[in-house]
Coordinates of C-alpha atoms and ligand atoms in Angstrom, one line a residue:
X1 CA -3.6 6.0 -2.3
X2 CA -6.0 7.4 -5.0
X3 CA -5.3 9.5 -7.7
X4 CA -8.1 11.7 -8.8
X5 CA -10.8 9.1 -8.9
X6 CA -14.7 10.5 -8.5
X7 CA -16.2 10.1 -5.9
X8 CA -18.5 7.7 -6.3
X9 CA -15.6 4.8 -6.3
X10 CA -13.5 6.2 -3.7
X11 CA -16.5 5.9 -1.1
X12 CA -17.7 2.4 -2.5
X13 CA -17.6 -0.4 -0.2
X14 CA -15.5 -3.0 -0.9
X15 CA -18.9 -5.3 -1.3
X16 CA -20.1 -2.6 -4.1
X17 CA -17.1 -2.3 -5.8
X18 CA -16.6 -6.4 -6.1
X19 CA -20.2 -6.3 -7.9
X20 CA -19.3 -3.3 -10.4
X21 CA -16.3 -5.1 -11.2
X22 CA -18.6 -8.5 -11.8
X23 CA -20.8 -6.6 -14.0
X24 CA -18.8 -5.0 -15.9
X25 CA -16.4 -8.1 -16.8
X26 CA -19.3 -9.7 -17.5
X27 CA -21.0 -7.0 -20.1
X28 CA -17.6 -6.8 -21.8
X29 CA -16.9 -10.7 -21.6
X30 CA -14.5 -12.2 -24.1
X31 CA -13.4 -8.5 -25.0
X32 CA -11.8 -7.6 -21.8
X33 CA -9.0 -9.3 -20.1
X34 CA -7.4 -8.5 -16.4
X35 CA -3.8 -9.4 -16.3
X36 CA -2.6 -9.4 -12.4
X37 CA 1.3 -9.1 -11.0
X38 CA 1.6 -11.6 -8.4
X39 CA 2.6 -8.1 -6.2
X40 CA -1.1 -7.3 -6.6
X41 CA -3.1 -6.4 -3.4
X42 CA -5.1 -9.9 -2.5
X43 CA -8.0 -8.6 -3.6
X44 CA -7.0 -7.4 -7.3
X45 CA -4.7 -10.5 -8.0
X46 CA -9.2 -12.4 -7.5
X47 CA -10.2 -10.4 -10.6
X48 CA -7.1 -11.4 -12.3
X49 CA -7.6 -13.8 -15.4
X50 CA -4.2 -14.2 -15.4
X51 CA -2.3 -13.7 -12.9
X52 CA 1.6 -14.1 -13.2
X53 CA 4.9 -12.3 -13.3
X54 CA 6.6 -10.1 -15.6
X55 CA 8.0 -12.0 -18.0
X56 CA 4.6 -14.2 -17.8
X57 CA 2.1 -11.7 -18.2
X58 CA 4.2 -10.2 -21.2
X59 CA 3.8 -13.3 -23.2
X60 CA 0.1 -13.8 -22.4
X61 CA -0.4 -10.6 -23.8
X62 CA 1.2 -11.0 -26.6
X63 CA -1.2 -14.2 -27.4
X64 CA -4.4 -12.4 -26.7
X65 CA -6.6 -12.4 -29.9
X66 CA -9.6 -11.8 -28.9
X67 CA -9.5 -9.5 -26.3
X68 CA -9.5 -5.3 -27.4
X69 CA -9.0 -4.3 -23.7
X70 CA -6.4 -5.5 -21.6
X71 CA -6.6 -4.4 -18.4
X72 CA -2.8 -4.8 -16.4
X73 CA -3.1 -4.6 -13.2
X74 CA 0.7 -4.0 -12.5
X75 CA 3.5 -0.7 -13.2
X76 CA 3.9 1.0 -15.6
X77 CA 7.1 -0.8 -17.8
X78 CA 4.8 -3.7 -17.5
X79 CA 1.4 -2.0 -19.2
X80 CA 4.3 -0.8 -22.0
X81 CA 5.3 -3.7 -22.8
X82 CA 1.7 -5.3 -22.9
X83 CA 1.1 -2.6 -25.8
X84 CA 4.2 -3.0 -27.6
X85 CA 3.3 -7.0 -27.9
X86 CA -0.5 -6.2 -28.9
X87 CA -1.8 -5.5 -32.1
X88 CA -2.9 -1.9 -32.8
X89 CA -6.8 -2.5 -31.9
X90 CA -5.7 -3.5 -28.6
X91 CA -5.6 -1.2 -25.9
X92 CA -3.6 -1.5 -22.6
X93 CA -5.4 0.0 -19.7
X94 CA -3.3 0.5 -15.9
X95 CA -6.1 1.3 -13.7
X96 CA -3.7 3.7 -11.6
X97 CA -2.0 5.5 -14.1
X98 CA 0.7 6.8 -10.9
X99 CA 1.5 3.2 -10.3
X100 CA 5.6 3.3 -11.5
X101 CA 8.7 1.9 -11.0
X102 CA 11.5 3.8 -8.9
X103 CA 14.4 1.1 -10.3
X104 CA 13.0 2.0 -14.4
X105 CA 13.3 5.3 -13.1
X106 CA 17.1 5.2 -12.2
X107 CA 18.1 4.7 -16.0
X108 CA 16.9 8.0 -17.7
X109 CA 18.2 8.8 -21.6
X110 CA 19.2 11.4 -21.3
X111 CA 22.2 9.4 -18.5
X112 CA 22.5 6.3 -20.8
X113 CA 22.9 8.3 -23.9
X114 CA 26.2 10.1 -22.7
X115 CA 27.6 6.0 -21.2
X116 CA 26.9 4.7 -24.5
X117 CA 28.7 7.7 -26.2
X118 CA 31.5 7.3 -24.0
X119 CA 31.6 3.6 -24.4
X120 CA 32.2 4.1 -28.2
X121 CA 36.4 3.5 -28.0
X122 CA 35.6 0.8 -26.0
X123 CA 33.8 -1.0 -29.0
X124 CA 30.4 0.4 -29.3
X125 CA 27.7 -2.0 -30.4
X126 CA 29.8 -4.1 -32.2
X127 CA 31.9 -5.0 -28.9
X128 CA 29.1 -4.3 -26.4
X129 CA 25.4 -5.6 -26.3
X130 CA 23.0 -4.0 -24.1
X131 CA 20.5 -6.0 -22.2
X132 CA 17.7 -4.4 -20.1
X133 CA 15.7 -5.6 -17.3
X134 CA 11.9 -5.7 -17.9
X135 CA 12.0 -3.0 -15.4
X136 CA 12.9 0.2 -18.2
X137 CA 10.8 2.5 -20.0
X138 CA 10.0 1.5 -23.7
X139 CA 12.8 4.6 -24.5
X140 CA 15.4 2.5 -23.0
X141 CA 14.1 -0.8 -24.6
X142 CA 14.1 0.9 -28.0
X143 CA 17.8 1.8 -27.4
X144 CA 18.2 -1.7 -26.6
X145 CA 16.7 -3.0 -29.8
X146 CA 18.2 -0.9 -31.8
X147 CA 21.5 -1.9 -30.4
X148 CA 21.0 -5.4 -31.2
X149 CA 20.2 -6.2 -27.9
X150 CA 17.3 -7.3 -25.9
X151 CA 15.3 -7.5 -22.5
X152 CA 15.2 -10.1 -19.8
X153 CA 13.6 -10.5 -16.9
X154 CA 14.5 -12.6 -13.4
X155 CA 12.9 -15.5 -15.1
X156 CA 15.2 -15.4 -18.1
X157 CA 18.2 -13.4 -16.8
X158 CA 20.9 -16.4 -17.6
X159 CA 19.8 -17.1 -20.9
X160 CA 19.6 -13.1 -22.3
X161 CA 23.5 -12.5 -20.8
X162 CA 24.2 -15.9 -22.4
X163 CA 22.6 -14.5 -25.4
X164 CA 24.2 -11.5 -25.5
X165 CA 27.9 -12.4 -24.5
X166 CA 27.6 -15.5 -27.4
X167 CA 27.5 -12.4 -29.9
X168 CA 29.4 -9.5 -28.6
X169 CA 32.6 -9.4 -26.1
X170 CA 30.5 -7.5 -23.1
X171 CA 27.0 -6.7 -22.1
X172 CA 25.6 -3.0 -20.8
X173 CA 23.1 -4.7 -18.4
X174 CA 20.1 -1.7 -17.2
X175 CA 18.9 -1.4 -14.4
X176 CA 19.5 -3.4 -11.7
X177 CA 23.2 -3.8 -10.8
X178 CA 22.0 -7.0 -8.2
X179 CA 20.2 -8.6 -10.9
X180 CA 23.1 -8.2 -13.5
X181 CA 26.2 -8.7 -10.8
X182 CA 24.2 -12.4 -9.3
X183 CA 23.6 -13.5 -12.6
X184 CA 27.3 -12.9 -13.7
X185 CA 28.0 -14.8 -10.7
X186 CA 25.6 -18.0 -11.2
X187 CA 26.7 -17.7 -14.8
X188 CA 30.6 -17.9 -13.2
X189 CA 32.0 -14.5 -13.4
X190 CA 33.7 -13.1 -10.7
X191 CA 33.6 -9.7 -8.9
X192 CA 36.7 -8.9 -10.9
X193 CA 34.9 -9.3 -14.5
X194 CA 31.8 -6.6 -13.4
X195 CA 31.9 -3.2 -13.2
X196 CA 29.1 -1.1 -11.8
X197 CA 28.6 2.4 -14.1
X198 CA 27.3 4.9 -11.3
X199 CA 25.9 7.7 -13.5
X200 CA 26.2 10.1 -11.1
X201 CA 30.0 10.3 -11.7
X202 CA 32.2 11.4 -14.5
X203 CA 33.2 8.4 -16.9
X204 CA 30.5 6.1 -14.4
X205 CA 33.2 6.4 -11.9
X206 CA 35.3 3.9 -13.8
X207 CA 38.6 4.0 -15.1
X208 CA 40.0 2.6 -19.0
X209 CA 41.8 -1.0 -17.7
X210 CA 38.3 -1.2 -15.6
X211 CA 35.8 -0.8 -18.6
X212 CA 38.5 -2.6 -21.0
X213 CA 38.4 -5.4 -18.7
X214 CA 35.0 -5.9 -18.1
X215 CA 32.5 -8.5 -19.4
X216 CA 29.7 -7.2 -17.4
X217 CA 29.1 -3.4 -17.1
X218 CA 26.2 -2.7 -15.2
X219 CA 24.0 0.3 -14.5
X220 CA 24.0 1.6 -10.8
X221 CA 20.4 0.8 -9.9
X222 CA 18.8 -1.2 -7.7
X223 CA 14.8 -2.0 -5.7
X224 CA 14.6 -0.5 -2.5
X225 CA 11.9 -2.9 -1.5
X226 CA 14.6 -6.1 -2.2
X227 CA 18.1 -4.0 -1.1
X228 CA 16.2 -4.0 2.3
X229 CA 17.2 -7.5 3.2
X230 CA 20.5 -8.5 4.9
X231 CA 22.6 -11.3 5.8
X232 CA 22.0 -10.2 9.4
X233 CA 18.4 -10.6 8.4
X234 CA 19.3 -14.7 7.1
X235 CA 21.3 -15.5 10.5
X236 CA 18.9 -14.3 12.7
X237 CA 16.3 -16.4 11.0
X238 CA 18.2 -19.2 10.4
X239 CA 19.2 -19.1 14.5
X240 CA 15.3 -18.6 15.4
X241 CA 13.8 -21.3 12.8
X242 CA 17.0 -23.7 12.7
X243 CA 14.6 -25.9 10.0
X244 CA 14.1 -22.8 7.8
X245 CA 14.1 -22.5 4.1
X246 CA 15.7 -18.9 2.8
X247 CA 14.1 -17.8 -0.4
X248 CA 14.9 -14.6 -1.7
X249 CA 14.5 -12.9 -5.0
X250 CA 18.0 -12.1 -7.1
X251 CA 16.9 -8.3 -6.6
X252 CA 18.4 -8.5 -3.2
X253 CA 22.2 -7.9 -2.6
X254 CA 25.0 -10.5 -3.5
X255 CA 25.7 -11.0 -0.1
X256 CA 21.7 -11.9 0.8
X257 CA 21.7 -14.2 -2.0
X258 CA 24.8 -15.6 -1.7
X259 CA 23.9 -17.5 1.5
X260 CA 20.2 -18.3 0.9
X261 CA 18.7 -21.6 0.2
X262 CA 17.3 -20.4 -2.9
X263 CA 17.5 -17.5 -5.1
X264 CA 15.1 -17.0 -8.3
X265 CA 12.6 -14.9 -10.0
X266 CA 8.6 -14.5 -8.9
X267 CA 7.6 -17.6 -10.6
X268 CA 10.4 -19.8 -9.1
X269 CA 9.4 -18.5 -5.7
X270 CA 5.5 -19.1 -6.2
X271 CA 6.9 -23.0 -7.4
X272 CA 8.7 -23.5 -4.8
X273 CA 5.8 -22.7 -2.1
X274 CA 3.7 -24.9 -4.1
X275 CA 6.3 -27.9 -4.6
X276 CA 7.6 -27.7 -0.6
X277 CA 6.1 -30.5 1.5
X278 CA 3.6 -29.6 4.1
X279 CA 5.5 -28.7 7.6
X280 CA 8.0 -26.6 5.5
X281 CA 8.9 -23.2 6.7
X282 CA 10.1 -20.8 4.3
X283 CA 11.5 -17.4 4.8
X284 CA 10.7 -15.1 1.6
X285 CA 13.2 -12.3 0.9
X286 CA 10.8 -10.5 -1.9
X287 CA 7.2 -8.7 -2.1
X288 CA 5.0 -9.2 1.2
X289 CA 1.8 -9.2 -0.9
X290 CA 3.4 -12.3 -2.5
X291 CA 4.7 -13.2 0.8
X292 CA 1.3 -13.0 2.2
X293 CA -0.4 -14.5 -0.4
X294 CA 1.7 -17.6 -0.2
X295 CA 1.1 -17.7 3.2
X296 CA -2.6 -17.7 3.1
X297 CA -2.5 -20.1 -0.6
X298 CA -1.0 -22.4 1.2
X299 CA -2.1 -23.2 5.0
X300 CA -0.1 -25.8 5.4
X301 CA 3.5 -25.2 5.3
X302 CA 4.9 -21.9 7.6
X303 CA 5.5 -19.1 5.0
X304 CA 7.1 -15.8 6.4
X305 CA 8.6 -12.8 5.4
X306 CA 12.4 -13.2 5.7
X307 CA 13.3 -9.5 7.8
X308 CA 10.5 -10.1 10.6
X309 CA 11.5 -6.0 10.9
X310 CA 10.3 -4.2 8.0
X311 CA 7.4 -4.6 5.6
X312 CA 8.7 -4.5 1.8
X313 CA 5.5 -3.2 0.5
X314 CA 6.0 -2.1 -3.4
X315 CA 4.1 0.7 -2.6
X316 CA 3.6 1.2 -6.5
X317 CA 1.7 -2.0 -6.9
X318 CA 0.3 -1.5 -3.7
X319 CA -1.8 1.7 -5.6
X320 CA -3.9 -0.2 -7.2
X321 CA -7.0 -0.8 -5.5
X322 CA -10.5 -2.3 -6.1
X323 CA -11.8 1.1 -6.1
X324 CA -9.5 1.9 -9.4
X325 CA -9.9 -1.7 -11.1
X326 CA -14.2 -0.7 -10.7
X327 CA -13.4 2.9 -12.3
X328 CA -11.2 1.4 -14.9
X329 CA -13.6 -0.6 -16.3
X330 CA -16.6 1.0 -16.5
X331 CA -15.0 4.2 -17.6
X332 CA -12.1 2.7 -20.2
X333 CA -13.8 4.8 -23.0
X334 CA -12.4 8.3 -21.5
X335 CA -9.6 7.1 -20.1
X336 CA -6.0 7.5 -21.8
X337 CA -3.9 3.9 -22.9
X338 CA -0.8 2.9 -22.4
X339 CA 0.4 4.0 -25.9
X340 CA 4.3 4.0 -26.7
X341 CA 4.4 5.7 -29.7
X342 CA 6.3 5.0 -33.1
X343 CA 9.4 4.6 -33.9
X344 CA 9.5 3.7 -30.0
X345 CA 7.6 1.1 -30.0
X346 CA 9.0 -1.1 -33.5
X347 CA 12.7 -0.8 -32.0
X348 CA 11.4 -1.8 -27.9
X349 CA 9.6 -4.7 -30.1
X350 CA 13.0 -6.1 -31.2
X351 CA 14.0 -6.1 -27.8
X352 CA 11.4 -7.9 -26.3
X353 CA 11.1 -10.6 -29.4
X354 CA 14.5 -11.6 -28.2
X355 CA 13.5 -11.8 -24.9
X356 CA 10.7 -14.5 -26.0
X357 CA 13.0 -16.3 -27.9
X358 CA 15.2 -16.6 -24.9
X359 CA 14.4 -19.4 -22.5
Ligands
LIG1 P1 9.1 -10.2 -11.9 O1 9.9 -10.1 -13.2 O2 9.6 -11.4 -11.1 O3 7.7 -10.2 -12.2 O4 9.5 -9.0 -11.0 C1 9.2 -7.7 -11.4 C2 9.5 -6.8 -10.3 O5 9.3 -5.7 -10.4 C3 10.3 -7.4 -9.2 O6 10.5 -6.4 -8.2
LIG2 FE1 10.0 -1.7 -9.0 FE2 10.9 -2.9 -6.8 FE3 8.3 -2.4 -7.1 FE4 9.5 -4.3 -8.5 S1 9.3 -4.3 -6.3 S2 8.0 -2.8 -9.2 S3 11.5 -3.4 -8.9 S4 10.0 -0.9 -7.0

């Protein structure tokens, strides 16, 4: 749970840590500001000063003028892309530096290097645009921006594929093969226009007529967390709570989302807890901190996770603690930033400038 923090703040009590935290926000006022992922333990997401998702938090810090120390209480991809939208003076801080992202981790360079260069006949970047999920490391947003192509999130998913396939005749989509293959279908392709590039085969496992065909070629990847959920998981729900609303998050498989009430990112989820009338009962296919946090936000309505088997804990935003928020901030001098360095960071900040534009 901790990573090698002194002492001091791993035996706090939660009482001493919340007044370390208080002080030091205070002493560093309008020069400091916590940005909290709605996946964020309970207690984090209250020293938040904003508190949203991905695609959220990315363009609040890219308007932050004043503050020099943004503190992002998230994964890493996420403190990234908080530096590569800040000015130079500003420095991202992730007060658990082991806090990753096992899906960014399924697309390594080294892997989409050798697709791209075998995608070359089939066009290269004058056929093809690639689009990456927030989800990536800054490497694999560079490619993108250098490509021409740019990054979306589950917010904005429609409009970046949009984007991409009014310019070029396909789109490379990284990482998340659920993401990319329910967009395609809410955008109206059918199975028969994706392809799924499993990088752990020659060629991605494909053959020519398959990648010549192709609209939609997507990376084999995917969120253990949201693959946990089945459609055996919506019936029994649906047979238990015959008034039950199934939400889920488009990281879960086709054949989850396919049936659910509702399928959207973070921020369409948190809306539609608030929005529901009181008596609703909604089942949440997605994070259980969010889950539980919905739950507990809103007293009112029934809000429950949608498996009623297994927790999906992101056990990567589940690192950061109270305990690392209070060292974070009183020791940001010695600590090391999230710094993607140059020419990284200019070619991952084409990228993600697309993404803003992109509704
Ligand atoms: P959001 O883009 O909805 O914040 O989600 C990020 C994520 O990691 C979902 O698993
Ligand atoms: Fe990554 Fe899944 Fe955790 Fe989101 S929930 S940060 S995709 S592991």
């Amino acid at each position: 749970m901790f990573f090698n923090l002194p002492q001091e703040y791993r035996e706090a009590s939660a009482g001493e840590l919340r007044e370390r935290i208080t002080t030091a926000r205070r002493k560093l006022d309008r020069k400091l500001v916590i940005l909290a992922h709605h996946y964020q333990r309970i207690e984090v997401v209250e020293f938040g000063d904003h508190i949203g998702d991905s695609y959220a938090l990315s363009k609040i810090a890219a308007a932050q003028e004043e503050a020099e120390i943004i503190v992002f209480c998230g994964v890493h991809f996420m403190a990234e892309a908080a530096d590569i939208l800040t000015a130079g003076h500003q420095r991202v801080f992730l007060p658990n530096p082991l806090a990753g992202c096992p899906m960014a981790d399924m697309a390594e360079m080294a892997d989409v290097m050798e697709a791209w260069e075998y995608l070359q006949p089939f066009g290269g970047a004058d056929k093809i645009m690639p689009v990456s999920y927030m989800n990536t490391a800054a490497r694999l947003k560079a490619f993108t921006g250098k490509n021409g192509g740019l990054i979306c999130t589950s917010s904005n998913a429609v409009g970046a594929l949009k984007y991409a396939l009014d310019r070029r005749e396909k789109v490379f989509f990284f990482p998340d093969e659920n993401l990319g293959y329910n967009t395609g279908l809410k955008m109206g392709f059918g199975p028969e226009d994706m392809v799924v590039w499993d990088f752990t085969r020659d060629r991605g496992g494909l053959t020519e007529e398959q990648l010549e065909r192709a609209r939609i070629v997507l990376w084999k990847g995917h969120c253990h967390v949201h693959t946990n959920f089945t459609a055996e998981h919506v019936a029994e729900v649906r047979a238990k709570h015959p008034d039950v609303q199934v939400i889920v998050h488009p990281e879960c498989k086709a054949e989850v989302v396919s049936i659910a009430d509702g399928a959207g990112s973070t921020k369409y989820i948190v809306d539609y807890c608030e929005k529901a009338p009181a008596g609703s009962k909604i089942a949440i296919g997605t994070e259980i901190n969010l889950i539980n946090r919905m739950a507990h936000l809103h007293p009112d309505k029934t809000i429950f996770e949608l498996s009623g088997l297994t927790c999906p804990v992101c056990a990567n935003m589940y690192r950061t603690t109270l305990n690392d928020l209070a060292h974070c901030l009183e020791n940001y001098e010695s600590m090391k930033p999230i710094q993607v360095p140059e020419p990284i960071r200019s070619d991952a900040l084409l990228s993600l400038e697309r993404m803003l534009e992109v509704q």
